[in-house]
Amino acid sequence: MASLRKVDNFRWEMPLYYKPGMRVPGMVYASERMLDSILQDESLDQVANVAFLPGIVGRSMAMPDIHWGYGFPIGGVAATRVSDGVVSPGGVGYDINCGVRLLRTDLVREDLHGRLPALMERLFRNVPSGVGSQGRLKVAKGDIAGLLTEGARWAVRHGFGTSEDLEATEDGGELGGADPDAVSDRAMMRGLPQAGSLGSGNHFVEVQAITDIYDAAAASTMGITCVGQVLVLIHTGSRGLGHQVCTDYLKTMGRAVLKYGIALPDRQLACAPVESNEGRQYLAAMRCAANFAWCNRQHVAHWVRDAFQEVFGRSWEMLGMQQVYDVAHNIAKIEMHVVNGTAVSLCVHRKGATRAFPPGHGALCARYAAMGQPVLIPGDMGRYSYIAVGTARAMDETFGSTCHGAGRLLSRNAARSATRGGDVEQELRQRGIIVRTDDVPALAEESSQAYKDVADVVNVVHGAGLCRKVARAEPLGVVKG
Amino acid sequence: MQTRPFRVVGHTADIAVVVSGDSLKQLLENAALALYYLTIDKPLVGSIETRRVEIDSIDDAALLIDWLNELIYLLFVDRLACWDFEFDDIGDGGAVAHCHAARLSPDTRLKREIKAATYHTNLLSYSDGGLVARVVFDV
């Protein structure tokens, strides 16, 4: 297998001859040091495999949080022409529209003194979490179509949040073209009881405090004004509904690959032409799952605000708990991009990657039009997370995409072998970080040593110009799913 | 001591198992054992019921994954863990099975959420000794 060619300190090109059959080259964003760990698993081979997709344009890309997934690597970005390209459910993943939402507050770290344990307890009780957690939201049969087509707006219409929240959400929290008829009864059965829940694994609600501000003007536009300011980061997705939509359509796509004579090096890349019946049906169902996820995060945010109100005895408005932004990091979108000087309609797959649109992009709300899109990059629960902003360079180079998080370093088994969940909890407590979870042993899988240092990841995308660092926050308390 | 007919192997993001069986039927049964090993840590106690599962896949490798995804659905939605299987028909990507299952009590906690079993290349291989499959579960 041929090796990568170093372009600069942040870019490694994968030539076409890396694997015969690639339609476009690959591009891996990483530092030289990070590349050593990337080479330890099969993720680079997955970057090459994605380059086989019919209609792919530009490059098959991997962000620096790349790690071994299935089909696409986690941290993968690929765009295919709508006119003659394909859409691949494996390029989105099972947790459709897994994403993060950030709330600001007027509180500072000192305001939590003596109240943090009660706050974390209240958050833990307010937001259902854990394996197979059932949501607090009861959706009547007649409301299902509305929820799946309106997404976060459905939640706001039912009293969970405000129109300002929708403005501060990617796509307004509502992807058009969602068709509930494309979602199977099984997906409904699996997902609807979980509406309004966090789930398990790496999902969380995290109370944070700002440690560094790198760009005061952009931070101020986001309502972030000082070191020590308290924020809340929410990470969850479309729960069982998204999982089942992906399962259902991978089966459909397996047959479509035979029907359309598509040659692929990996079955998990199963796909169909974007404009085929199979492709359109998948996108219609995927959009329902994406809307379900935005509705889910809208509800979780509401219950987070409730928890703060109960603990601080003031309304969430008085506490200044406005939404900074909400981003999807597992999704496929039809977007216009310039390819070889011509505007082309593309299906942009972001699997473990975040949209990072630049200043002036029409998709941004008025508040962020001059600044660019806020980008939220969570790290592990023992270190820090970043807030960044989208750039023109990302638009030119990565179809407006950047990284999505730290990226795993150790397998779950290796992480459990390296440490015990109880020890992780104790160590975090000694550092003043309170963790609330139903599953202490599972904390080992989410320990800091299981993840890359998100600072390394962010320094690469910042250095490569794919987004610009604005601020950094560290965890004070975490509710783990 | 009886050895398990599967072993858990490393995978950075998810969980992978290597499962073997003398026949396709045994492979499906052993893959089910691997699934329950990863998700349930208590002996199954609960009301017993039988579910008929019918799968029509494009080949035997896809059958294995579709079979596991069927069992994942039964486990996480209907809270049924299957402990015995009678196959009416199996092969060429298809299977019809009667699955005898225990319904998990409401207070039974599952060890982890599994979103799905995933497809990949070289999933299933045949040898003189039977079949071997490497399955990656998305968790």
Coordinates of C-alpha atoms in Angstrom, one line a residue:
Chain A
M1 CA 0.0 0.0 0.0
A2 CA 1.4 3.4 -1.0
S3 CA 2.2 5.9 1.7
L4 CA 0.7 9.4 2.2
R5 CA 2.4 12.5 0.8
K6 CA 3.0 15.3 3.2
V7 CA 1.5 18.6 1.9
D8 CA 2.2 20.7 4.9
N9 CA 2.2 20.4 8.7
F10 CA -1.5 19.7 8.7
R11 CA -2.3 17.9 5.4
W12 CA -1.4 14.5 4.1
E13 CA -2.5 13.6 0.6
M14 CA -3.6 10.1 -0.3
P15 CA -2.7 9.6 -4.0
L16 CA -5.1 7.8 -6.4
Y17 CA -2.7 4.9 -6.6
Y18 CA -3.0 4.3 -2.8
K19 CA -5.7 1.8 -3.6
P20 CA -6.6 1.0 -7.2
G21 CA -10.2 2.0 -7.9
M22 CA -10.2 5.3 -6.1
R23 CA -12.0 7.9 -8.1
V24 CA -10.5 10.9 -6.3
P25 CA -7.5 11.3 -4.0
G26 CA -7.8 11.4 -0.3
M27 CA -6.8 14.1 2.2
V28 CA -6.0 13.4 5.8
Y29 CA -5.8 16.4 8.2
A30 CA -3.4 15.5 11.0
S31 CA -0.1 16.5 12.6
E32 CA 2.8 14.1 12.1
R33 CA 2.5 12.9 15.6
M34 CA -1.2 12.2 15.3
L35 CA -0.6 10.2 12.1
D36 CA 1.3 7.6 14.1
S37 CA -1.8 6.7 16.0
I38 CA -4.0 6.9 12.9
L39 CA -1.8 4.3 11.3
Q40 CA -2.5 1.9 14.1
D41 CA -6.0 0.9 12.8
E42 CA -7.8 0.5 9.5
S43 CA -9.2 4.0 9.2
L44 CA -6.9 5.1 6.4
D45 CA -8.1 2.2 4.3
Q46 CA -11.6 3.4 5.0
V47 CA -10.6 6.9 3.6
A48 CA -9.5 5.1 0.4
N49 CA -12.7 3.0 0.2
V50 CA -14.9 6.1 0.4
A51 CA -13.0 7.4 -2.7
F52 CA -14.7 4.6 -4.7
L53 CA -18.2 6.1 -4.3
P54 CA -19.7 6.9 -7.7
G55 CA -20.0 10.7 -8.2
I56 CA -17.6 11.7 -5.5
V57 CA -15.9 15.0 -6.1
G58 CA -12.9 16.8 -4.7
R59 CA -11.3 14.4 -2.2
S60 CA -12.3 11.7 0.3
M61 CA -11.4 13.6 3.5
A62 CA -10.6 12.7 7.1
M63 CA -10.5 15.2 9.9
P64 CA -7.8 14.9 12.6
D65 CA -10.3 13.1 15.0
I66 CA -10.4 10.3 12.5
H67 CA -10.7 6.8 13.9
W68 CA -11.8 3.4 12.7
G69 CA -15.5 3.2 12.0
Y70 CA -17.4 0.9 9.7
G71 CA -17.7 1.9 6.0
F72 CA -16.7 5.5 6.4
P73 CA -14.1 6.3 9.1
I74 CA -15.4 8.5 12.0
G75 CA -14.2 12.0 11.0
G76 CA -14.9 11.3 7.3
V77 CA -16.2 13.9 4.8
A78 CA -17.3 13.1 1.2
A79 CA -19.4 15.0 -1.3
T80 CA -21.1 13.3 -4.2
R81 CA -22.8 15.0 -7.2
V82 CA -26.6 14.9 -6.9
S83 CA -26.9 14.5 -10.6
D84 CA -25.0 11.3 -11.0
G85 CA -23.6 10.4 -7.5
V86 CA -24.8 8.3 -4.7
V87 CA -25.9 8.7 -1.1
S88 CA -24.6 6.2 1.4
P89 CA -26.3 5.6 4.8
G90 CA -22.9 4.4 6.1
G91 CA -21.7 8.0 5.4
V92 CA -24.0 9.2 8.1
G93 CA -24.0 6.4 10.5
Y94 CA -26.5 4.9 12.9
D95 CA -26.9 7.8 15.2
I96 CA -28.3 10.2 12.6
N97 CA -27.8 13.8 13.5
C98 CA -25.9 13.0 16.6
G99 CA -24.8 16.5 17.6
V100 CA -24.1 19.1 20.2
R101 CA -25.9 22.1 21.6
L102 CA -24.3 24.8 23.7
L103 CA -26.2 27.0 26.2
R104 CA -24.5 30.1 27.7
T105 CA -25.3 31.5 31.2
D106 CA -24.7 34.7 33.1
L107 CA -23.2 32.6 35.9
V108 CA -19.5 32.3 36.6
R109 CA -17.7 29.5 38.3
E110 CA -17.9 31.0 41.7
D111 CA -21.7 31.1 41.5
L112 CA -21.7 27.3 41.5
H113 CA -19.8 27.1 44.8
G114 CA -21.8 24.8 47.1
R115 CA -24.5 24.4 44.5
L116 CA -22.8 22.2 41.9
P117 CA -23.7 18.9 43.6
A118 CA -27.4 19.8 43.8
L119 CA -27.3 21.1 40.2
M120 CA -25.7 17.9 38.9
E121 CA -28.2 15.8 40.8
R122 CA -31.1 17.9 39.4
L123 CA -29.7 17.6 35.9
F124 CA -29.4 13.8 36.4
R125 CA -33.0 13.5 37.5
N126 CA -34.4 15.9 34.9
V127 CA -32.7 14.3 31.8
P128 CA -33.4 10.6 31.3
S129 CA -30.1 8.8 30.6
G130 CA -28.6 5.4 30.3
V131 CA -28.9 2.2 28.2
G132 CA -32.3 2.2 26.5
S133 CA -33.5 5.1 28.5
Q134 CA -37.1 6.0 27.9
G135 CA -37.8 9.7 27.3
R136 CA -40.0 12.0 29.3
L137 CA -41.8 13.0 26.2
K138 CA -45.1 11.2 25.4
V139 CA -45.8 11.6 21.7
A140 CA -49.4 11.0 20.7
K141 CA -49.9 9.1 17.5
G142 CA -51.4 12.1 15.7
D143 CA -48.3 14.1 16.6
I144 CA -45.7 11.8 15.1
A145 CA -45.7 13.3 11.6
G146 CA -45.4 16.8 13.0
L147 CA -42.4 15.9 15.2
L148 CA -40.6 14.2 12.3
T149 CA -41.1 17.0 9.8
E150 CA -40.8 20.0 12.1
G151 CA -38.0 18.8 14.4
A152 CA -37.0 21.4 17.0
R153 CA -39.8 23.7 15.9
W154 CA -42.3 21.1 17.0
A155 CA -40.8 21.2 20.4
V156 CA -40.9 25.0 20.6
R157 CA -44.5 24.9 19.4
H158 CA -45.3 22.7 22.4
G159 CA -43.6 25.1 24.8
F160 CA -40.1 23.7 25.0
G161 CA -37.9 26.7 24.1
T162 CA -38.1 29.8 22.0
S163 CA -37.9 30.9 18.4
E164 CA -34.4 32.3 19.3
D165 CA -33.3 28.7 19.9
L166 CA -34.3 27.8 16.4
E167 CA -32.4 30.6 14.9
A168 CA -29.3 29.4 16.8
T169 CA -29.6 25.8 15.4
E170 CA -28.2 24.4 12.2
D171 CA -31.0 24.5 9.5
G172 CA -33.3 26.0 12.2
G173 CA -33.5 22.5 13.7
E174 CA -35.7 21.4 10.8
L175 CA -34.5 19.7 7.7
G176 CA -36.9 20.1 4.8
G177 CA -37.9 17.1 2.7
A178 CA -38.6 14.8 5.6
D179 CA -41.3 12.2 4.8
P180 CA -42.6 10.2 7.8
D181 CA -44.0 7.6 5.3
A182 CA -40.4 6.7 4.5
V183 CA -39.8 5.7 8.2
S184 CA -40.7 2.1 9.0
D185 CA -43.1 1.2 11.8
R186 CA -40.1 -0.5 13.5
A187 CA -38.1 2.7 13.6
M188 CA -41.1 4.5 15.1
M189 CA -41.5 1.7 17.7
R190 CA -37.8 1.8 18.5
G191 CA -37.4 5.5 18.7
L192 CA -40.6 7.3 19.8
P193 CA -40.5 6.0 23.4
Q194 CA -37.0 7.4 23.7
A195 CA -38.0 10.9 22.6
G196 CA -36.6 13.3 25.2
S197 CA -33.7 11.2 26.5
L198 CA -29.9 11.3 26.4
G199 CA -29.1 7.7 25.8
S200 CA -25.8 6.0 26.7
G201 CA -22.3 5.7 25.4
N202 CA -20.5 9.0 24.8
H203 CA -23.6 11.1 25.2
F204 CA -23.7 13.7 28.0
V205 CA -24.8 16.9 29.6
E206 CA -21.8 18.8 30.8
V207 CA -21.6 22.0 32.9
Q208 CA -18.5 23.9 31.9
A209 CA -16.5 27.0 32.7
I210 CA -14.6 29.1 30.2
T211 CA -10.8 28.8 30.6
D212 CA -9.5 30.7 27.6
I213 CA -10.9 33.2 25.1
Y214 CA -8.9 33.4 21.8
D215 CA -11.2 35.6 19.8
A216 CA -13.0 38.1 22.0
A217 CA -15.1 39.6 19.3
A218 CA -16.4 36.3 18.1
A219 CA -16.9 35.1 21.6
S220 CA -18.9 38.2 22.5
T221 CA -21.1 37.6 19.5
M222 CA -21.9 34.2 20.9
G223 CA -22.6 35.7 24.3
I224 CA -19.3 34.5 25.9
T225 CA -17.6 37.4 27.7
C226 CA -15.3 36.3 30.4
V227 CA -13.1 33.5 31.7
G228 CA -15.0 31.5 34.3
Q229 CA -18.3 32.0 32.6
V230 CA -20.5 28.9 33.0
L231 CA -21.8 27.0 29.9
V232 CA -23.8 23.8 29.3
L233 CA -23.0 21.4 26.5
I234 CA -25.5 18.8 25.4
H235 CA -24.5 15.8 23.3
T236 CA -27.1 13.4 22.0
G237 CA -28.8 12.2 18.8
S238 CA -31.8 10.5 17.2
R239 CA -31.7 7.5 19.6
G240 CA -33.3 4.2 18.4
L241 CA -35.2 5.9 15.6
G242 CA -32.0 6.9 13.8
H243 CA -30.4 3.5 14.5
Q244 CA -33.4 1.7 12.9
V245 CA -33.6 4.0 9.9
C246 CA -30.0 3.3 9.1
T247 CA -30.4 -0.5 9.7
D248 CA -33.5 -0.5 7.4
Y249 CA -31.9 1.4 4.6
L250 CA -28.6 -0.4 4.6
K251 CA -30.5 -3.5 3.8
T252 CA -32.3 -1.6 1.0
M253 CA -29.0 -0.2 -0.3
G254 CA -27.4 -3.7 -0.3
R255 CA -29.9 -4.6 -2.9
A256 CA -29.6 -1.3 -4.7
V257 CA -25.9 -1.9 -5.1
L258 CA -26.7 -5.0 -7.1
K259 CA -29.5 -3.3 -9.0
Y260 CA -27.4 -0.4 -10.2
G261 CA -24.2 -2.4 -10.6
I262 CA -22.1 -0.3 -8.2
A263 CA -18.7 -1.8 -7.3
L264 CA -17.6 -1.1 -3.7
P265 CA -14.7 -2.3 -1.6
D266 CA -16.8 -2.4 1.6
R267 CA -20.4 -3.5 2.0
Q268 CA -21.0 -1.0 4.7
L269 CA -20.6 1.7 2.0
A270 CA -23.8 0.4 0.4
C271 CA -25.4 3.2 -1.5
A272 CA -27.8 4.2 -4.3
P273 CA -28.0 7.1 -6.7
V274 CA -29.1 10.2 -4.9
E275 CA -31.9 10.6 -7.5
S276 CA -33.1 7.0 -7.4
N277 CA -36.1 5.9 -5.6
E278 CA -33.9 4.2 -2.9
G279 CA -31.8 7.3 -2.5
R280 CA -34.7 9.7 -2.2
Q281 CA -36.5 7.4 0.2
Y282 CA -33.4 7.2 2.4
L283 CA -32.9 10.9 2.5
A284 CA -36.5 11.5 3.3
A285 CA -36.2 9.0 6.3
M286 CA -32.8 10.3 7.3
R287 CA -34.3 13.8 7.5
C288 CA -37.0 12.6 9.8
A289 CA -34.4 11.1 12.1
A290 CA -32.4 14.3 11.9
N291 CA -35.5 16.3 12.9
F292 CA -36.2 13.8 15.7
A293 CA -32.7 14.5 17.0
W294 CA -33.1 18.2 17.0
C295 CA -36.5 17.8 18.8
N296 CA -34.7 15.6 21.3
R297 CA -31.9 18.2 22.0
Q298 CA -34.6 20.9 22.2
H299 CA -36.3 19.0 25.0
V300 CA -33.1 18.2 26.8
A301 CA -32.1 21.8 26.7
H302 CA -35.5 22.7 28.2
W303 CA -35.0 20.3 31.1
V304 CA -31.5 21.6 31.6
R305 CA -32.9 25.1 31.9
D306 CA -35.5 23.8 34.4
A307 CA -32.7 22.3 36.5
F308 CA -30.9 25.6 36.7
Q309 CA -34.1 27.4 37.6
E310 CA -34.8 25.0 40.4
V311 CA -31.4 25.2 41.9
F312 CA -30.8 29.0 41.5
G313 CA -34.4 30.1 42.1
R314 CA -34.5 32.3 39.1
S315 CA -36.0 32.0 35.6
W316 CA -33.7 30.7 32.9
E317 CA -34.1 34.0 31.1
M318 CA -32.8 35.8 34.3
L319 CA -29.9 33.4 34.3
G320 CA -29.1 34.3 30.7
M321 CA -29.4 30.8 29.4
Q322 CA -29.6 31.6 25.7
Q323 CA -28.6 29.0 23.2
V324 CA -25.2 29.7 21.5
Y325 CA -25.7 27.1 18.7
D326 CA -26.6 23.5 17.9
V327 CA -24.7 21.5 15.3
A328 CA -25.1 18.1 13.7
H329 CA -22.1 15.9 13.2
N330 CA -23.6 12.8 11.6
I331 CA -25.6 13.8 8.6
A332 CA -25.9 14.0 4.8
K333 CA -27.1 17.3 3.3
I334 CA -27.8 18.6 -0.2
E335 CA -25.7 21.8 -0.5
M336 CA -24.4 24.0 -3.2
H337 CA -20.6 24.2 -3.5
V338 CA -18.2 25.5 -6.1
V339 CA -16.3 22.7 -7.8
N340 CA -13.7 23.6 -10.5
G341 CA -15.3 27.1 -10.7
T342 CA -18.9 25.9 -11.1
A343 CA -21.7 25.8 -8.6
V344 CA -22.8 22.2 -8.2
S345 CA -25.5 20.6 -6.1
L346 CA -23.8 18.0 -3.8
C347 CA -24.8 15.5 -1.3
V348 CA -22.3 16.2 1.5
H349 CA -21.8 13.3 3.9
R350 CA -20.4 14.3 7.3
K351 CA -19.8 11.3 9.5
G352 CA -18.2 12.6 12.7
A353 CA -17.6 16.0 11.1
T354 CA -19.2 19.4 11.7
R355 CA -20.4 21.9 9.2
A356 CA -18.3 25.1 9.4
F357 CA -19.8 27.7 7.1
P358 CA -18.0 31.0 6.7
P359 CA -19.0 34.6 7.3
G360 CA -21.7 35.7 4.8
H361 CA -23.1 32.3 4.0
G362 CA -26.8 32.4 3.4
A363 CA -27.5 29.5 5.7
L364 CA -26.5 31.5 8.8
C365 CA -28.9 33.4 11.0
A366 CA -28.5 37.2 11.2
R367 CA -26.7 37.0 14.5
Y368 CA -23.8 35.0 13.0
A369 CA -23.9 36.2 9.4
A370 CA -20.9 38.5 9.7
M371 CA -19.0 36.1 12.1
G372 CA -19.4 32.7 10.5
Q373 CA -21.0 29.6 11.9
P374 CA -20.3 28.6 15.5
V375 CA -18.6 25.2 15.6
L376 CA -18.8 23.1 18.8
I377 CA -16.0 20.6 19.4
P378 CA -16.4 18.5 22.6
G379 CA -13.4 16.8 24.2
D380 CA -13.4 14.1 26.8
M381 CA -15.0 14.6 30.2
G382 CA -11.6 15.1 32.0
R383 CA -10.1 17.8 29.8
Y384 CA -11.8 20.5 27.8
S385 CA -14.0 21.4 24.8
Y386 CA -13.6 24.1 22.2
I387 CA -15.8 26.7 20.5
A388 CA -14.7 27.7 17.1
V389 CA -16.1 29.5 14.0
G390 CA -16.4 28.5 10.3
T391 CA -14.0 29.8 7.6
A392 CA -13.9 30.5 3.9
R393 CA -11.0 28.1 3.7
A394 CA -13.2 25.2 4.9
M395 CA -15.8 26.2 2.3
D396 CA -13.1 26.0 -0.5
E397 CA -11.4 22.9 0.7
T398 CA -13.7 20.6 2.8
F399 CA -17.2 21.5 1.6
G400 CA -17.5 23.7 4.7
S401 CA -16.6 21.0 7.2
T402 CA -14.3 20.6 10.2
C403 CA -13.7 18.1 13.0
H404 CA -16.3 17.0 15.5
G405 CA -14.5 16.0 18.7
A406 CA -11.5 14.3 20.2
G407 CA -11.8 11.0 18.5
R408 CA -11.2 7.7 20.2
L409 CA -7.7 6.4 20.8
L410 CA -8.4 3.2 22.7
S411 CA -11.0 0.5 22.0
R412 CA -13.6 0.2 24.7
N413 CA -12.1 -3.1 25.9
A414 CA -8.7 -1.6 26.0
A415 CA -10.0 1.3 28.0
R416 CA -11.7 -1.0 30.5
S417 CA -8.5 -3.0 30.8
A418 CA -6.5 0.2 31.5
T419 CA -8.7 1.6 34.2
R420 CA -11.8 1.1 36.3
G421 CA -14.9 3.3 36.1
G422 CA -14.8 3.8 39.9
D423 CA -11.3 5.1 39.6
V424 CA -12.2 7.5 36.8
E425 CA -15.1 8.8 38.9
Q426 CA -12.8 9.3 41.9
E427 CA -10.0 10.9 40.0
L428 CA -12.4 13.4 38.4
R429 CA -14.0 14.1 41.8
Q430 CA -10.5 14.9 43.3
R431 CA -10.1 17.4 40.5
G432 CA -13.5 19.0 41.4
I433 CA -15.5 17.4 38.5
I434 CA -18.7 15.7 39.5
V435 CA -19.9 12.8 37.4
R436 CA -23.5 11.5 37.7
T437 CA -24.2 8.3 35.9
D438 CA -26.3 5.1 36.2
D439 CA -23.4 3.0 35.0
V440 CA -20.1 3.7 36.8
P441 CA -18.1 0.8 35.2
A442 CA -18.8 2.3 31.8
L443 CA -17.0 5.5 32.8
A444 CA -13.8 3.6 32.0
E445 CA -14.7 3.6 28.3
E446 CA -15.1 7.3 28.4
S447 CA -12.0 8.2 30.4
S448 CA -9.5 10.8 29.1
Q449 CA -6.9 8.2 28.2
A450 CA -9.5 6.5 25.8
Y451 CA -9.5 9.7 23.7
K452 CA -7.1 11.8 21.8
D453 CA -6.3 15.2 23.3
V454 CA -8.9 17.4 21.6
A455 CA -6.4 20.3 21.8
D456 CA -4.2 18.4 19.3
V457 CA -7.3 17.9 17.0
V458 CA -8.4 21.5 17.2
N459 CA -4.8 22.8 16.7
V460 CA -4.7 20.9 13.4
V461 CA -8.0 22.3 12.0
H462 CA -7.2 25.8 13.3
G463 CA -3.7 25.5 11.7
A464 CA -5.2 24.2 8.5
G465 CA -7.7 27.0 8.4
L466 CA -10.8 24.8 8.5
C467 CA -12.2 26.7 11.5
R468 CA -10.8 29.3 13.9
K469 CA -10.5 28.8 17.7
V470 CA -12.7 31.2 19.7
A471 CA -12.7 29.8 23.3
R472 CA -12.0 26.8 25.4
A473 CA -14.1 25.5 28.4
E474 CA -13.3 22.8 31.0
P475 CA -15.8 20.5 32.6
L476 CA -17.2 21.1 36.1
G477 CA -19.9 18.4 36.2
V478 CA -21.0 15.7 33.8
V479 CA -24.2 13.7 33.4
K480 CA -23.1 10.6 31.4
G481 CA -25.5 8.5 29.5
Chain B
M1 CA -14.3 -25.6 31.1
Q2 CA -16.3 -25.0 28.0
T3 CA -14.9 -22.3 25.8
R4 CA -17.1 -19.7 24.2
P5 CA -17.7 -20.1 20.5
F6 CA -16.7 -16.5 20.0
R7 CA -14.1 -14.0 21.2
V8 CA -14.2 -10.2 21.5
V9 CA -11.5 -8.5 19.5
G10 CA -10.2 -4.9 19.4
H11 CA -11.9 -2.2 17.4
T12 CA -11.2 1.5 18.1
A13 CA -14.7 2.9 18.1
D14 CA -17.0 -0.1 18.5
I15 CA -17.0 -3.7 19.6
A16 CA -16.0 -6.6 17.3
V17 CA -16.4 -10.3 17.8
V18 CA -15.1 -13.3 15.9
V19 CA -17.7 -16.1 15.8
S20 CA -17.3 -19.6 14.5
G21 CA -19.7 -22.4 13.8
D22 CA -19.7 -25.9 12.2
S23 CA -22.6 -24.8 10.1
L24 CA -24.5 -21.7 9.1
K25 CA -27.2 -22.6 11.7
Q26 CA -24.6 -22.9 14.4
L27 CA -22.9 -19.7 13.4
L28 CA -26.2 -17.8 13.7
E29 CA -26.8 -19.4 17.2
N30 CA -23.3 -18.6 18.3
A31 CA -23.5 -15.0 17.0
A32 CA -26.7 -14.7 19.1
L33 CA -24.7 -15.9 22.2
A34 CA -22.1 -13.2 21.5
L35 CA -24.7 -10.5 21.3
Y36 CA -26.2 -11.5 24.6
Y37 CA -22.8 -11.9 26.2
L38 CA -22.2 -8.2 25.3
T39 CA -25.5 -7.0 26.6
I40 CA -26.9 -9.1 29.4
D41 CA -25.0 -9.9 32.6
K42 CA -27.7 -11.8 34.5
P43 CA -29.3 -15.2 34.0
L44 CA -32.4 -14.9 31.9
V45 CA -35.5 -15.2 34.1
G46 CA -38.9 -14.2 32.8
S47 CA -42.0 -15.2 30.9
I48 CA -41.2 -17.4 27.9
E49 CA -42.5 -16.8 24.5
T50 CA -41.7 -17.8 20.9
R51 CA -41.2 -15.4 18.0
R52 CA -41.1 -16.4 14.4
V53 CA -38.3 -14.6 12.6
E54 CA -38.0 -14.6 8.8
I55 CA -35.1 -13.1 7.0
D56 CA -34.5 -12.7 3.3
S57 CA -31.0 -11.3 2.6
I58 CA -28.8 -11.1 -0.5
D59 CA -26.3 -13.7 0.7
D60 CA -25.2 -15.6 3.8
A61 CA -22.9 -12.8 5.1
A62 CA -25.8 -10.4 4.9
L63 CA -28.1 -13.0 6.5
L64 CA -25.8 -13.1 9.6
I65 CA -25.9 -9.3 10.0
D66 CA -29.7 -9.1 9.3
W67 CA -30.2 -11.9 11.8
L68 CA -28.3 -10.1 14.5
N69 CA -30.1 -6.8 13.8
E70 CA -33.4 -8.7 14.2
L71 CA -32.3 -10.0 17.6
I72 CA -31.1 -6.5 18.5
Y73 CA -34.5 -5.2 17.7
L74 CA -36.2 -7.9 19.8
L75 CA -33.9 -7.2 22.7
F76 CA -34.0 -3.4 22.8
V77 CA -37.6 -2.8 21.7
D78 CA -39.5 -5.9 22.9
R79 CA -37.0 -6.8 25.6
L80 CA -36.9 -10.4 24.4
A81 CA -33.6 -12.4 24.7
C82 CA -33.7 -15.6 22.7
W83 CA -32.1 -18.7 24.2
D84 CA -33.1 -21.4 21.8
F85 CA -33.7 -21.6 18.1
E86 CA -35.5 -23.9 15.7
F87 CA -34.7 -23.3 12.1
D88 CA -37.3 -24.4 9.5
D89 CA -35.2 -23.2 6.7
I90 CA -31.8 -21.8 6.3
G91 CA -29.3 -21.0 3.5
D92 CA -28.9 -18.9 0.3
G93 CA -29.3 -15.7 2.3
G94 CA -32.6 -16.7 3.9
A95 CA -33.7 -18.2 7.2
V96 CA -36.9 -18.9 9.0
A97 CA -36.5 -19.5 12.7
H98 CA -38.7 -20.0 15.8
C99 CA -36.9 -18.2 18.6
H100 CA -37.7 -19.1 22.1
A101 CA -37.2 -16.1 24.2
A102 CA -37.3 -14.8 27.8
R103 CA -38.9 -11.4 28.3
L104 CA -36.6 -9.3 30.5
S105 CA -38.2 -7.9 33.6
P106 CA -38.6 -4.2 33.7
D107 CA -35.8 -3.8 36.2
T108 CA -33.3 -5.8 34.2
R109 CA -30.5 -3.4 33.1
L110 CA -28.7 -4.1 29.9
K111 CA -24.9 -3.7 30.0
R112 CA -24.7 -1.5 26.9
E113 CA -26.8 -0.2 24.0
I114 CA -26.0 -1.8 20.7
K115 CA -27.2 0.3 17.8
A116 CA -26.7 -2.4 15.1
A117 CA -24.5 -5.1 13.7
T118 CA -22.6 -3.7 10.7
Y119 CA -21.7 -5.0 7.3
H120 CA -18.2 -5.0 6.0
T121 CA -15.9 -6.8 3.6
N122 CA -14.6 -10.3 4.4
L123 CA -17.3 -10.6 7.0
L124 CA -17.7 -14.3 6.5
S125 CA -15.2 -17.0 5.5
Y126 CA -15.6 -20.7 4.9
S127 CA -13.1 -23.3 5.8
D128 CA -12.9 -27.1 6.2
G129 CA -13.8 -26.7 9.8
G130 CA -16.9 -24.6 9.2
L131 CA -17.5 -20.9 9.1
V132 CA -15.9 -17.9 10.8
A133 CA -17.3 -14.4 10.9
R134 CA -16.0 -11.1 12.2
V135 CA -18.9 -8.9 13.3
V136 CA -18.5 -5.3 14.3
F137 CA -21.3 -3.9 16.5
D138 CA -22.0 -0.2 16.6
V139 CA -22.3 0.8 20.3

